[in-house]
Amino acid sequence: MHDDRNGIARRSVLRTAGTLVGLGVAGSAAADHGRTDAPPACGSADNTSPRPGPSVLYDSPAVAPQFENGPGWSADPLLVSGATGYEDGEFRYQDWVYDDHGADTSPTRTPPTAQPSNTVYGGATGDYVYPTDDEVYRHNAADLLEVRCRVVDAPADSDRDEEVAYRITLNTMVEPDAAIVALGIDTGADNVTVSGNDGAVEDWGYGLGDLGAPVEHRVVTWGTGAELDGEALGDDRVSVDTERNQIEVRVPIEPPATDGSGVGGGGESGAAWRHYCVTGIHDGDGAFAPVANRPSADQPGGVNGSDAPPVFNVGFRSPDQEPMGAPQFDEDTGPGDLLGEVEETQLNGSRAVGFGHWREHGQAKALADRLLLGFHADIDFAKLREGVTEVDVPTEGFVDRLYASRVDLEGLDSGTGAGPYEYGEGIEDRAGNTDQSVAGRDFELASAGHEDVLSGRVQPYSVYVPSDYDPDEGAPLHVHPHSLSGTYNQYEVYSPDLIQELGEERGAMILTPEARGPGQWYHDVAELAVFEAWADLRARYTVDEDRVTVGGYSMGGYATYRFASHYPDLFAKGFATVGPPDEDPAGGPTDDLVGSRHNVMQVSDNLRHVPLLMWNGANDELVPVTGPVNYAQQLRDHGYPHELDVFPGYDHFLFAVRDNWERGKRFLDGAFLGDGTVTRAPERVTYRAVPAMDAVAPELRDLGLVHDGAYWVHDITPREDAGSGLVDAISRVEGYAEPLAEDFRGFGRDPDPHLKRGTRVLGRPDAGAGANELDVTLEGAGEATVYVEEAGLDPTQPLTLVVESDGPATLTLMGSFGERAVEVDAGTTERTLRLCARGQGGPGGGDENRAAADLPVEPPGVPADEGAAADGGLLGGSPF
């Protein structure tokens, strides 16, 4: 890679006669030093570089069919799991997604294997699994998404004035009657906080039995039919929308009157009824299908000989009723203690290490005890009639949110080499487990769930909002993707101090997307998921986009390298813990000789302006430390700021167990290796485009998942004979000198003793006088675009362009003057250009429409820029 300007001048005898092509310029398109066509007026075009990141990051939130309203319904969805609210005469409850795992019936990972909860580090507490007919149930058919209620006018021939309409939205609905939903109503005439009024029943019937929540009424629907207290409702009272996954039931009961007359209620208004909601599998005859020990084509499994009810999902749960954690882990836990800690954790019933990964631990325990009394909503009909707006949505702390993806996965190329996705909703088993027998399900490997894909349009993410968040001021954002086998709640489960130290104590938000499942490695649809979640967060909160950082654990550490390399203009810094350079375990240790197409060692050139802090364990059994060591060597070779800390005795998990991130916090805040703000318009841009790392599906590429540039260099396209294209461009407006950097090594003690090695920037030598000059080195690049003004260059003044290329290429100069293409051959090409003239509409006034658009180049051997840094200056022969 060429760095010094005078070296280029001395090799000017190697220049080629570059061909200039004027795009959007009147006259001949061929280069001609004697051409007489005038350059365009400055400011005549509106050409600015793309914003950092893919275009989808700046899109407004999409709307999934499940979030749409049919006739009679108008309130917007809450999109915050566990939240309730009133608006436009409607009550709404928003549930979590993919939390439909039923009761805790076994203290261990007893078969059958649940999906997607069969991962060791992100499993559920509930043990239920769906019937084996995946085409109907999709491992998700009874997943409650939303419950709504409103008051409606009774039919004209009724003796009632009003009735109650309910709308239930499911996350997945392939068949209209695959799932069954029961709403229990406790009218609580005297006091809504007391259950068991006169006329209440403890046994709900319909195969449910006693749920520990006595009710007066039971509304049961399976989409194509409905009943009230054992009596069938007319077909005109129930409707199902399989596009929106919604079931609506108009119930012929009089809601409580606000003035105390008529039907009674409870609560402060005297017009509230307590509601419960449960979902399960429809048995085809208007009841809940019983849960067997092992599933069959139409019967769920996982009851494990218990008396738990056949309920997969319970509604009206609040966040404080769904705990998360791994309470036995602390800073004193050592590597030898981990097995015992795992065993102790599983005694709480979770199928995984820790609990609360899918926010259904409280649900699973309550179902096992048949005690749902605490999961209810007191719906106040006075508020419905008055159109009150009242929302119970957290404004700070840890929040689980929902967003709608823009893409339907069904038929979409997965980009994994395994062909297109089969499903557009539910959960798809991508591990290739087609054996639906009892044995096949029972002995599926625990790691198989890594391949499961959450196929639905509705996807979750978590965000931590600091207590001092001010929407008028905004807050820094730290993007922290989860590990392989983890979930969007991983860090609150395993590492709550990480949330506090990197979030609360920094006044920063922390975003963790689910990214379509436990192991999609953040490319293709999983990469899209990160940016869709981020875009949704931007629409809900104010982000200080000058202070955005990225980090993650294990696979999330890989994501740190990947996102920082592909999108360096989005991030100030990256903090990776036990992150491998490649999803293939051999990719890092073999220095990219063996590995996947997504090995980030291919694109380490791009990290010039994104310092990295890397923590790895010397005894890591999953990510051999040689991989990060090789990756760090590349960064040292580049002279980029970074630090690799290797902790003796640490395995893959001990960082999470110890949960001490103070030094990482100081790094992100700018205590060392940079000041913690995003670089916006650097003097030098280095970017390597590797098309093999781009999204495969055209639908995803259209959303911007093509990694071809950053800052003021974009549209890098490799030549046909090259697998990648590198552009190294220097703007010499302020002069330019390479930063004075040094390699270092030593010992550290925070958070534990470790060996450190890296590169740090000490400062910059004198850059010399500035010049209106652009130097570009191309390696394998056939095309690239430079945005001239954003590089600080003045298109109204003669611009010296020096291009050194290892093959033929077209460099397009873009700006307020329009477009200008320069075609070069292998070697060094130098041109002095006038890109636009000040005049009519120009920024400088006056009339300088010169006779020639291109000025002649200087004779060979004459320096083009006397102000350029001299060879050997302050840095001498240093590679920095």
Short mmCIF file of C-alpha atoms in Angstrom, two decimals, residues 632-804:
data_model
loop_
_atom_site.label_atom_id
_atom_site.label_comp_id
_atom_site.label_asym_id
_atom_site.label_seq_id
_atom_site.Cartn_x
_atom_site.Cartn_y
_atom_site.Cartn_z
CA ALA A 632 -4.47 -8.65 16.31
CA GLN A 633 -1.29 -9.21 14.30
CA GLN A 634 -3.08 -7.94 11.23
CA LEU A 635 -4.08 -4.80 13.11
CA ARG A 636 -0.48 -4.27 14.20
CA ASP A 637 0.68 -4.73 10.63
CA HIS A 638 -1.78 -2.03 9.60
CA GLY A 639 -0.65 0.23 12.45
CA TYR A 640 -4.24 0.53 13.73
CA PRO A 641 -5.02 1.32 17.38
CA HIS A 642 -6.09 -1.76 19.29
CA GLU A 643 -5.37 -3.82 22.39
CA LEU A 644 -5.58 -7.59 22.85
CA ASP A 645 -5.75 -8.74 26.48
CA VAL A 646 -5.18 -12.45 27.11
CA PHE A 647 -6.24 -13.73 30.54
CA PRO A 648 -4.35 -16.80 31.82
CA GLY A 649 -6.64 -19.47 33.24
CA TYR A 650 -9.75 -17.98 31.66
CA ASP A 651 -11.98 -20.25 29.60
CA HIS A 652 -14.80 -19.17 27.29
CA PHE A 653 -17.32 -18.35 30.01
CA LEU A 654 -15.47 -16.84 32.94
CA PHE A 655 -15.74 -13.23 31.73
CA ALA A 656 -19.54 -13.50 31.87
CA VAL A 657 -19.41 -15.23 35.23
CA ARG A 658 -17.13 -12.62 36.79
CA ASP A 659 -19.21 -9.83 35.21
CA ASN A 660 -16.71 -7.00 35.67
CA TRP A 661 -16.54 -4.54 32.77
CA GLU A 662 -15.09 -1.40 34.37
CA ARG A 663 -12.08 -1.27 32.07
CA GLY A 664 -14.29 -1.81 29.03
CA LYS A 665 -16.42 1.09 30.18
CA ARG A 666 -13.38 3.37 30.43
CA PHE A 667 -12.25 2.28 26.96
CA LEU A 668 -15.63 3.09 25.41
CA ASP A 669 -15.67 6.44 27.18
CA GLY A 670 -12.31 7.43 25.67
CA ALA A 671 -9.88 6.82 28.55
CA PHE A 672 -7.46 5.12 26.14
CA LEU A 673 -7.15 4.28 22.43
CA GLY A 674 -9.15 7.23 21.16
CA ASP A 675 -11.71 9.67 22.47
CA GLY A 676 -14.90 7.64 22.02
CA THR A 677 -16.51 9.67 19.23
CA VAL A 678 -17.29 8.49 15.71
CA THR A 679 -14.88 9.65 13.02
CA ARG A 680 -16.92 11.43 10.35
CA ALA A 681 -14.68 12.90 7.63
CA PRO A 682 -11.17 11.51 7.99
CA GLU A 683 -8.26 12.69 5.87
CA ARG A 684 -7.59 9.11 4.88
CA VAL A 685 -10.06 6.36 4.04
CA THR A 686 -9.03 2.75 3.64
CA TYR A 687 -11.73 0.28 2.69
CA ARG A 688 -11.70 -3.22 1.24
CA ALA A 689 -14.89 -4.52 -0.36
CA VAL A 690 -15.36 -8.30 -0.42
CA PRO A 691 -18.55 -9.11 -2.34
CA ALA A 692 -18.59 -12.66 -0.96
CA MET A 693 -19.41 -11.13 2.43
CA ASP A 694 -22.43 -9.23 1.10
CA ALA A 695 -25.99 -10.47 1.47
CA VAL A 696 -26.91 -13.06 -1.13
CA ALA A 697 -30.65 -12.42 -1.56
CA PRO A 698 -31.45 -9.49 -3.90
CA GLU A 699 -34.16 -8.36 -1.47
CA LEU A 700 -31.53 -7.84 1.22
CA ARG A 701 -29.08 -6.16 -1.12
CA ASP A 702 -31.81 -3.69 -2.07
CA LEU A 703 -32.02 -2.75 1.62
CA GLY A 704 -28.34 -1.82 1.65
CA LEU A 705 -26.58 -5.00 2.80
CA VAL A 706 -23.74 -4.46 0.33
CA HIS A 707 -20.43 -3.53 1.94
CA ASP A 708 -18.71 -1.35 -0.64
CA GLY A 709 -17.43 1.75 1.11
CA ALA A 710 -17.50 4.19 4.01
CA TYR A 711 -16.98 7.86 4.77
CA TRP A 712 -16.37 9.63 1.44
CA VAL A 713 -15.41 6.51 -0.57
CA HIS A 714 -18.20 4.27 -1.90
CA ASP A 715 -19.28 1.93 -4.69
CA ILE A 716 -16.08 -0.11 -4.63
CA THR A 717 -16.36 -2.94 -7.13
CA PRO A 718 -13.54 -5.46 -7.58
CA ARG A 719 -12.30 -6.30 -11.04
CA GLU A 720 -13.48 -9.59 -12.49
CA ASP A 721 -10.08 -11.13 -11.81
CA ALA A 722 -10.07 -10.06 -8.13
CA GLY A 723 -12.01 -11.36 -5.13
CA SER A 724 -11.81 -8.03 -3.32
CA GLY A 725 -11.21 -4.39 -4.07
CA LEU A 726 -9.18 -2.06 -1.85
CA VAL A 727 -9.26 1.74 -2.02
CA ASP A 728 -6.78 3.73 0.05
CA ALA A 729 -7.51 7.42 -0.46
CA ILE A 730 -5.81 10.46 1.08
CA SER A 731 -7.10 14.02 0.98
CA ARG A 732 -4.20 16.44 1.33
CA VAL A 733 -6.24 19.58 2.00
CA GLU A 734 -4.74 19.84 5.49
CA GLY A 735 -1.50 18.25 4.39
CA TYR A 736 -1.13 14.69 5.57
CA ALA A 737 1.23 12.74 7.76
CA GLU A 738 0.73 9.28 9.15
CA PRO A 739 -0.04 9.19 12.89
CA LEU A 740 2.92 8.54 15.14
CA ALA A 741 2.10 5.11 16.55
CA GLU A 742 3.89 2.51 18.61
CA ASP A 743 3.39 -1.13 19.43
CA PHE A 744 3.25 -1.94 23.12
CA ARG A 745 3.04 -4.95 25.37
CA GLY A 746 2.78 -5.39 29.11
CA PHE A 747 0.70 -6.64 32.02
CA GLY A 748 -2.64 -5.55 33.40
CA ARG A 749 -4.72 -6.34 36.49
CA ASP A 750 -8.21 -5.07 35.66
CA PRO A 751 -10.48 -7.02 35.85
CA ASP A 752 -7.93 -9.81 36.49
CA PRO A 753 -4.24 -10.32 35.69
CA HIS A 754 -3.64 -10.47 31.94
CA LEU A 755 -1.07 -10.01 29.21
CA LYS A 756 -1.69 -7.12 26.86
CA ARG A 757 -0.35 -6.22 23.47
CA GLY A 758 -1.42 -3.67 20.92
CA THR A 759 -0.79 -0.47 19.01
CA ARG A 760 -1.51 3.06 20.19
CA VAL A 761 -1.33 6.46 18.52
CA LEU A 762 0.99 8.93 20.22
CA GLY A 763 0.20 11.91 18.02
CA ARG A 764 0.77 13.30 14.55
CA PRO A 765 3.93 14.82 13.06
CA ASP A 766 3.77 18.10 11.16
CA ALA A 767 1.54 17.50 8.15
CA GLY A 768 3.14 20.29 6.10
CA ALA A 769 1.27 22.66 3.85
CA GLY A 770 -2.08 21.62 2.48
CA ALA A 771 -2.92 21.13 -1.16
CA ASN A 772 -6.05 20.52 -3.21
CA GLU A 773 -4.92 16.99 -3.94
CA LEU A 774 -6.37 13.50 -3.82
CA ASP A 775 -4.08 10.45 -3.77
CA VAL A 776 -5.69 7.08 -4.37
CA THR A 777 -4.23 3.59 -4.29
CA LEU A 778 -6.31 0.80 -5.85
CA GLU A 779 -5.73 -2.90 -5.32
CA GLY A 780 -8.08 -5.22 -7.18
CA ALA A 781 -10.62 -2.43 -7.48
CA GLY A 782 -12.24 -1.94 -10.87
CA GLU A 783 -14.55 0.88 -9.84
CA ALA A 784 -14.92 3.31 -6.94
CA THR A 785 -16.54 6.65 -6.19
CA VAL A 786 -15.02 9.52 -4.20
CA TYR A 787 -17.20 12.36 -2.89
CA VAL A 788 -14.91 15.30 -3.46
CA GLU A 789 -16.31 18.01 -1.19
CA GLU A 790 -16.84 15.56 1.66
CA ALA A 791 -13.13 14.80 1.44
CA GLY A 792 -12.57 18.52 2.06
CA LEU A 793 -11.44 19.15 -1.52
CA ASP A 794 -12.40 22.27 -3.48
CA PRO A 795 -13.84 21.45 -6.93
CA THR A 796 -13.58 25.10 -8.02
CA GLN A 797 -9.80 25.02 -7.77
CA PRO A 798 -7.38 22.89 -9.78
CA LEU A 799 -7.47 19.44 -8.26
CA THR A 800 -4.44 17.20 -8.45
CA LEU A 801 -5.48 13.59 -8.75
CA VAL A 802 -2.88 10.84 -8.36
CA VAL A 803 -4.03 7.25 -8.81
CA GLU A 804 -1.83 4.22 -8.38
#
